[in-house]
Amino acid sequence: MNDPQYGWWLPPQISAHGDDIDLMINIIHWFMLALFVGWSLFIVFCLVRFRERPGHVAVYQPIEARFNRWLEVGVAVAEAAILIAFAMPVWAKVKTLFPINDTNTIIVRVVAEQFKWLFHYPGKDGKFGRTGPEYYADDNPAGLDFDDDDGIDDITVRGMHIPVDTPIIARLVTKDVIHSFKIPVMRITQDVIPGMEIPIWFEARSTGKFQIGCAQLCGLGHYEMKAKFTVESKQDFQRWLDEEHSALGLD
């Protein structure tokens, strides 16, 4: 596996829909740069052109500036074009391609709490055990109902593992305050709201070891809220699942 390479620009991109999101980010940043330079030059021009000097008096009537009016219309049209032609198609693609009926999809329950992430996988039976907020405890961070047989072989870990080229549905819940599930290399940021289970999906195109963070200021220990994110081959992922299952001592 490769080590993460983070530089001054965008982090590595390994997501199936990351190219579209990167295109959006680049377009918006270059557009904002053009606006910043243009407005900065205009401000400098005004400071010089209308500075106080002998024989120069202020004009108190509104100025008819036709060029500025058309310029503002042009900026609004450009912003609308970016929204309609780029942002909305990317959003629609991610939403409509949700792999709920794909038999290869792997579902992971993600539990957020101050200041840790927990990842909950079904066991060999492929079923999640029953969970509920009334079951949360220090020795039961996933909130599993220990009387439910489906949850006996469930796997709970502090680092997320997924196989490459496989759709992943992450069901996000939080035990306390608002958090934000962020995987920079997957171009994913999703708020996690108390009392709600929010599903998202993604698919990795290459293997590696990366990092998960929290993008919402969630308390004094917010900076500590991170977890390892491992994308591996399907064979390595199955080997990892088998090792975690063996560690439960159920065989």
mmCIF file of C-alpha atoms in Angstrom:
data_model
loop_
_atom_site.group_PDB
_atom_site.id
_atom_site.type_symbol
_atom_site.label_atom_id
_atom_site.label_comp_id
_atom_site.label_asym_id
_atom_site.label_seq_id
_atom_site.Cartn_x
_atom_site.Cartn_y
_atom_site.Cartn_z
ATOM 1 C CA MET A 1 0.000 0.000 0.000
ATOM 2 C CA ASN A 2 1.143 3.522 -0.645
ATOM 3 C CA ASP A 3 1.619 6.115 2.080
ATOM 4 C CA PRO A 4 -0.653 9.158 1.924
ATOM 5 C CA GLN A 5 0.794 12.093 0.030
ATOM 6 C CA TYR A 6 -0.616 15.410 1.168
ATOM 7 C CA GLY A 7 0.710 18.629 -0.366
ATOM 8 C CA TRP A 8 -0.250 22.275 -0.722
ATOM 9 C CA TRP A 9 -3.105 21.687 -3.151
ATOM 10 C CA LEU A 10 -5.905 19.128 -3.037
ATOM 11 C CA PRO A 11 -5.230 15.815 -1.246
ATOM 12 C CA PRO A 12 -4.923 12.584 -3.262
ATOM 13 C CA GLN A 13 -8.095 11.650 -5.098
ATOM 14 C CA ILE A 14 -9.148 7.972 -5.057
ATOM 15 C CA SER A 15 -12.942 8.329 -5.252
ATOM 16 C CA ALA A 16 -15.103 7.115 -8.145
ATOM 17 C CA HIS A 17 -16.843 10.497 -8.300
ATOM 18 C CA GLY A 18 -13.899 12.575 -7.081
ATOM 19 C CA ASP A 19 -12.869 13.868 -10.533
ATOM 20 C CA ASP A 20 -16.223 15.636 -10.951
ATOM 21 C CA ILE A 21 -15.931 17.213 -7.502
ATOM 22 C CA ASP A 22 -12.340 18.305 -8.147
ATOM 23 C CA LEU A 23 -13.463 19.907 -11.410
ATOM 24 C CA MET A 24 -16.089 21.861 -9.452
ATOM 25 C CA ILE A 25 -13.555 22.944 -6.831
ATOM 26 C CA ASN A 26 -11.082 24.100 -9.489
ATOM 27 C CA ILE A 27 -13.700 26.021 -11.490
ATOM 28 C CA ILE A 28 -15.006 27.803 -8.391
ATOM 29 C CA HIS A 29 -11.522 28.697 -7.136
ATOM 30 C CA TRP A 30 -10.356 30.080 -10.498
ATOM 31 C CA PHE A 31 -13.628 32.018 -10.816
ATOM 32 C CA MET A 32 -13.206 33.469 -7.317
ATOM 33 C CA LEU A 33 -9.590 34.370 -8.137
ATOM 34 C CA ALA A 34 -10.719 36.236 -11.259
ATOM 35 C CA LEU A 35 -13.330 38.133 -9.214
ATOM 36 C CA PHE A 36 -10.808 38.928 -6.476
ATOM 37 C CA VAL A 37 -8.246 40.302 -8.930
ATOM 38 C CA GLY A 38 -10.888 42.244 -10.867
ATOM 39 C CA TRP A 39 -12.460 43.871 -7.827
ATOM 40 C CA SER A 40 -9.043 44.600 -6.298
ATOM 41 C CA LEU A 41 -7.932 46.420 -9.459
ATOM 42 C CA PHE A 42 -11.220 48.350 -9.484
ATOM 43 C CA ILE A 43 -10.732 49.447 -5.869
ATOM 44 C CA VAL A 44 -7.171 50.614 -6.595
ATOM 45 C CA PHE A 45 -8.428 52.511 -9.661
ATOM 46 C CA CYS A 46 -11.091 54.267 -7.559
ATOM 47 C CA LEU A 47 -8.578 55.217 -4.850
ATOM 48 C CA VAL A 48 -6.324 56.845 -7.438
ATOM 49 C CA ARG A 49 -8.942 58.283 -9.798
ATOM 50 C CA PHE A 50 -11.130 59.843 -7.102
ATOM 51 C CA ARG A 51 -8.477 60.856 -4.553
ATOM 52 C CA GLU A 52 -8.711 64.293 -2.904
ATOM 53 C CA ARG A 53 -6.758 66.914 -4.821
ATOM 54 C CA PRO A 54 -6.939 70.663 -5.584
ATOM 55 C CA GLY A 55 -9.778 71.626 -7.912
ATOM 56 C CA HIS A 56 -11.548 68.291 -7.560
ATOM 57 C CA VAL A 57 -14.998 68.262 -5.928
ATOM 58 C CA ALA A 58 -17.314 65.440 -5.055
ATOM 59 C CA VAL A 59 -20.419 64.674 -7.133
ATOM 60 C CA TYR A 60 -23.460 63.796 -5.052
ATOM 61 C CA GLN A 61 -25.814 62.644 -7.834
ATOM 62 C CA PRO A 62 -26.061 58.907 -8.657
ATOM 63 C CA ILE A 63 -23.646 57.904 -11.405
ATOM 64 C CA GLU A 64 -24.950 56.115 -14.477
ATOM 65 C CA ALA A 65 -22.413 53.285 -14.848
ATOM 66 C CA ARG A 66 -23.740 51.032 -17.609
ATOM 67 C CA PHE A 67 -20.560 48.946 -17.812
ATOM 68 C CA ASN A 68 -20.701 48.039 -14.109
ATOM 69 C CA ARG A 69 -24.331 47.021 -14.430
ATOM 70 C CA TRP A 70 -23.567 44.637 -17.286
ATOM 71 C CA LEU A 71 -20.524 43.363 -15.430
ATOM 72 C CA GLU A 72 -22.658 42.446 -12.408
ATOM 73 C CA VAL A 73 -25.177 40.712 -14.693
ATOM 74 C CA GLY A 74 -22.301 38.763 -16.258
ATOM 75 C CA VAL A 75 -21.067 37.605 -12.843
ATOM 76 C CA ALA A 76 -24.575 36.465 -11.881
ATOM 77 C CA VAL A 77 -24.947 34.559 -15.180
ATOM 78 C CA ALA A 78 -21.559 32.871 -14.660
ATOM 79 C CA GLU A 79 -22.523 31.816 -11.123
ATOM 80 C CA ALA A 80 -25.836 30.414 -12.382
ATOM 81 C CA ALA A 81 -24.030 28.510 -15.155
ATOM 82 C CA ILE A 82 -21.626 26.940 -12.642
ATOM 83 C CA LEU A 83 -24.556 25.910 -10.445
ATOM 84 C CA ILE A 84 -26.767 24.517 -13.217
ATOM 85 C CA ALA A 85 -24.170 23.090 -15.614
ATOM 86 C CA PHE A 86 -21.667 21.678 -13.137
ATOM 87 C CA ALA A 87 -22.831 21.484 -9.496
ATOM 88 C CA MET A 88 -26.359 20.127 -9.994
ATOM 89 C CA PRO A 89 -25.353 17.305 -12.417
ATOM 90 C CA VAL A 90 -22.646 16.099 -9.998
ATOM 91 C CA TRP A 91 -25.104 16.197 -7.081
ATOM 92 C CA ALA A 92 -27.766 14.366 -9.127
ATOM 93 C CA LYS A 93 -25.283 11.684 -10.229
ATOM 94 C CA VAL A 94 -24.240 10.925 -6.651
ATOM 95 C CA LYS A 95 -27.852 10.828 -5.436
ATOM 96 C CA THR A 96 -29.361 8.771 -8.269
ATOM 97 C CA LEU A 97 -26.573 6.179 -8.340
ATOM 98 C CA PHE A 98 -27.020 5.233 -4.668
ATOM 99 C CA PRO A 99 -26.109 1.486 -4.780
ATOM 100 C CA ILE A 100 -28.881 0.217 -2.532
ATOM 101 C CA ASN A 101 -29.720 -2.685 -4.908
ATOM 102 C CA ASP A 102 -26.125 -3.632 -5.771
ATOM 103 C CA THR A 103 -25.427 -7.057 -4.238
ATOM 104 C CA ASN A 104 -21.719 -6.208 -3.990
ATOM 105 C CA THR A 105 -22.363 -3.215 -1.760
ATOM 106 C CA ILE A 106 -20.858 -3.328 1.719
ATOM 107 C CA ILE A 107 -22.728 -1.533 4.497
ATOM 108 C CA VAL A 108 -20.879 -0.068 7.466
ATOM 109 C CA ARG A 109 -22.470 1.656 10.439
ATOM 110 C CA VAL A 110 -20.408 4.632 11.602
ATOM 111 C CA VAL A 111 -20.883 5.874 15.172
ATOM 112 C CA ALA A 112 -19.518 9.292 16.131
ATOM 113 C CA GLU A 113 -18.887 10.483 19.664
ATOM 114 C CA GLN A 114 -16.660 13.025 21.364
ATOM 115 C CA PHE A 115 -13.922 12.465 20.153
ATOM 116 C CA LYS A 116 -13.776 9.116 18.384
ATOM 117 C CA TRP A 117 -15.156 7.222 15.423
ATOM 118 C CA LEU A 118 -16.438 3.667 15.676
ATOM 119 C CA PHE A 119 -17.038 1.390 12.680
ATOM 120 C CA HIS A 120 -19.604 -1.377 12.980
ATOM 121 C CA TYR A 121 -19.616 -4.274 10.471
ATOM 122 C CA PRO A 122 -22.098 -7.174 10.324
ATOM 123 C CA GLY A 123 -20.701 -10.602 11.191
ATOM 124 C CA LYS A 124 -20.501 -13.705 9.036
ATOM 125 C CA ASP A 125 -24.295 -13.936 8.971
ATOM 126 C CA GLY A 126 -24.359 -10.626 7.082
ATOM 127 C CA LYS A 127 -26.846 -9.152 9.563
ATOM 128 C CA PHE A 128 -26.448 -6.207 11.878
ATOM 129 C CA GLY A 129 -27.492 -6.781 15.446
ATOM 130 C CA ARG A 130 -30.228 -4.613 16.914
ATOM 131 C CA THR A 131 -28.937 -1.290 18.240
ATOM 132 C CA GLY A 132 -30.403 1.580 20.180
ATOM 133 C CA PRO A 133 -29.299 4.625 22.162
ATOM 134 C CA GLU A 134 -30.502 2.961 25.387
ATOM 135 C CA TYR A 135 -27.745 0.336 24.991
ATOM 136 C CA TYR A 136 -24.801 2.743 24.750
ATOM 137 C CA ALA A 137 -22.257 2.179 27.515
ATOM 138 C CA ASP A 138 -18.513 2.372 28.031
ATOM 139 C CA ASP A 139 -18.207 -1.340 27.247
ATOM 140 C CA ASN A 140 -20.795 -1.132 24.444
ATOM 141 C CA PRO A 141 -19.869 1.901 22.300
ATOM 142 C CA ALA A 142 -21.857 0.585 19.307
ATOM 143 C CA GLY A 143 -25.091 0.437 21.326
ATOM 144 C CA LEU A 144 -25.709 -3.268 20.557
ATOM 145 C CA ASP A 145 -28.552 -5.177 22.163
ATOM 146 C CA PHE A 146 -26.699 -8.168 23.644
ATOM 147 C CA ASP A 147 -29.937 -10.175 23.731
ATOM 148 C CA ASP A 148 -30.143 -10.112 19.930
ATOM 149 C CA ASP A 149 -28.431 -13.148 18.390
ATOM 150 C CA ASP A 150 -27.786 -11.296 15.115
ATOM 151 C CA GLY A 151 -25.318 -9.021 16.887
ATOM 152 C CA ILE A 152 -23.186 -11.716 18.519
ATOM 153 C CA ASP A 153 -20.731 -11.878 15.611
ATOM 154 C CA ASP A 154 -20.801 -8.152 14.747
ATOM 155 C CA ILE A 155 -17.417 -6.466 14.421
ATOM 156 C CA THR A 156 -16.702 -3.041 15.936
ATOM 157 C CA VAL A 157 -13.360 -1.341 15.355
ATOM 158 C CA ARG A 158 -11.830 2.140 15.603
ATOM 159 C CA GLY A 159 -10.403 2.144 12.062
ATOM 160 C CA MET A 160 -12.327 1.808 8.819
ATOM 161 C CA HIS A 161 -11.411 -0.887 6.277
ATOM 162 C CA ILE A 162 -13.006 -1.152 2.845
ATOM 163 C CA PRO A 163 -12.225 -3.129 -0.326
ATOM 164 C CA VAL A 164 -11.234 -1.307 -3.499
ATOM 165 C CA ASP A 165 -13.682 -1.045 -6.432
ATOM 166 C CA THR A 166 -16.651 -1.858 -4.204
ATOM 167 C CA PRO A 167 -19.610 0.418 -3.380
ATOM 168 C CA ILE A 168 -19.727 1.310 0.303
ATOM 169 C CA ILE A 169 -22.792 2.603 2.134
ATOM 170 C CA ALA A 170 -21.929 4.271 5.436
ATOM 171 C CA ARG A 171 -24.837 4.752 7.865
ATOM 172 C CA LEU A 172 -23.836 7.711 10.005
ATOM 173 C CA VAL A 173 -25.110 8.208 13.569
ATOM 174 C CA THR A 174 -23.871 10.200 16.534
ATOM 175 C CA LYS A 175 -24.136 9.576 20.255
ATOM 176 C CA ASP A 176 -23.841 13.170 21.406
ATOM 177 C CA VAL A 177 -23.305 16.385 19.420
ATOM 178 C CA ILE A 178 -23.140 17.271 15.722
ATOM 179 C CA HIS A 179 -20.046 15.860 14.008
ATOM 180 C CA SER A 180 -19.017 15.830 10.353
ATOM 181 C CA PHE A 181 -17.696 12.678 8.710
ATOM 182 C CA LYS A 182 -14.849 13.675 6.413
ATOM 183 C CA ILE A 183 -12.608 11.561 4.201
ATOM 184 C CA PRO A 184 -10.518 14.021 2.153
ATOM 185 C CA VAL A 185 -9.224 11.435 -0.328
ATOM 186 C CA MET A 186 -12.823 10.330 -1.043
ATOM 187 C CA ARG A 187 -14.049 13.944 -1.364
ATOM 188 C CA ILE A 188 -16.701 13.233 1.288
ATOM 189 C CA THR A 189 -17.996 15.567 3.984
ATOM 190 C CA GLN A 190 -21.311 14.807 5.675
ATOM 191 C CA ASP A 191 -22.725 16.214 8.911
ATOM 192 C CA VAL A 192 -23.848 13.653 11.487
ATOM 193 C CA ILE A 193 -26.931 14.860 13.333
ATOM 194 C CA PRO A 194 -28.143 13.591 16.750
ATOM 195 C CA GLY A 195 -31.336 11.529 16.439
ATOM 196 C CA MET A 196 -30.834 10.807 12.731
ATOM 197 C CA GLU A 197 -29.233 8.027 10.701
ATOM 198 C CA ILE A 198 -27.761 9.531 7.519
ATOM 199 C CA PRO A 199 -26.646 7.175 4.720
ATOM 200 C CA ILE A 200 -23.932 8.140 2.255
ATOM 201 C CA TRP A 201 -22.068 6.087 -0.316
ATOM 202 C CA PHE A 202 -18.679 6.095 -1.980
ATOM 203 C CA GLU A 203 -16.330 3.822 -3.893
ATOM 204 C CA ALA A 204 -12.538 3.806 -3.854
ATOM 205 C CA ARG A 205 -10.527 3.311 -7.058
ATOM 206 C CA SER A 206 -7.128 2.572 -5.532
ATOM 207 C CA THR A 207 -5.649 1.163 -2.349
ATOM 208 C CA GLY A 208 -3.805 2.999 0.409
ATOM 209 C CA LYS A 209 -3.829 4.124 4.019
ATOM 210 C CA PHE A 210 -5.373 7.498 4.680
ATOM 211 C CA GLN A 211 -7.211 9.401 7.406
ATOM 212 C CA ILE A 212 -10.771 10.177 8.499
ATOM 213 C CA GLY A 213 -11.440 13.412 10.343
ATOM 214 C CA CYS A 214 -14.253 15.468 11.804
ATOM 215 C CA ALA A 215 -15.038 18.676 9.913
ATOM 216 C CA GLN A 216 -17.365 20.102 12.567
ATOM 217 C CA LEU A 217 -16.021 21.822 15.681
ATOM 218 C CA CYS A 218 -17.462 19.385 18.234
ATOM 219 C CA GLY A 219 -15.714 20.293 21.497
ATOM 220 C CA LEU A 220 -12.335 20.856 23.112
ATOM 221 C CA GLY A 221 -10.996 17.535 21.831
ATOM 222 C CA HIS A 222 -12.168 18.085 18.242
ATOM 223 C CA TYR A 223 -8.581 17.978 16.950
ATOM 224 C CA GLU A 224 -8.243 14.412 18.269
ATOM 225 C CA MET A 225 -11.255 13.073 16.385
ATOM 226 C CA LYS A 226 -9.681 11.097 13.580
ATOM 227 C CA ALA A 227 -9.373 7.483 12.497
ATOM 228 C CA LYS A 228 -7.392 5.374 10.073
ATOM 229 C CA PHE A 229 -8.943 4.710 6.671
ATOM 230 C CA THR A 230 -7.594 1.641 4.883
ATOM 231 C CA VAL A 231 -8.485 0.749 1.302
ATOM 232 C CA GLU A 232 -7.219 -2.696 0.376
ATOM 233 C CA SER A 233 -7.706 -5.432 -2.174
ATOM 234 C CA LYS A 234 -10.792 -7.588 -1.834
ATOM 235 C CA GLN A 235 -8.636 -10.516 -0.732
ATOM 236 C CA ASP A 236 -6.898 -8.454 1.976
ATOM 237 C CA PHE A 237 -10.230 -7.047 3.139
ATOM 238 C CA GLN A 238 -11.698 -10.548 3.492
ATOM 239 C CA ARG A 239 -8.546 -11.637 5.350
ATOM 240 C CA TRP A 240 -8.965 -8.689 7.733
ATOM 241 C CA LEU A 241 -12.638 -9.575 8.298
ATOM 242 C CA ASP A 242 -11.692 -13.193 9.026
ATOM 243 C CA GLU A 243 -9.049 -12.069 11.546
ATOM 244 C CA GLU A 244 -11.510 -9.766 13.309
ATOM 245 C CA HIS A 245 -14.095 -12.539 13.431
ATOM 246 C CA SER A 246 -11.530 -14.990 14.809
ATOM 247 C CA ALA A 247 -10.657 -12.463 17.505
ATOM 248 C CA LEU A 248 -14.255 -12.747 18.766
ATOM 249 C CA GLY A 249 -13.564 -16.379 19.668
ATOM 250 C CA LEU A 250 -16.827 -17.672 18.237
ATOM 251 C CA ASP A 251 -15.425 -20.497 16.083
#
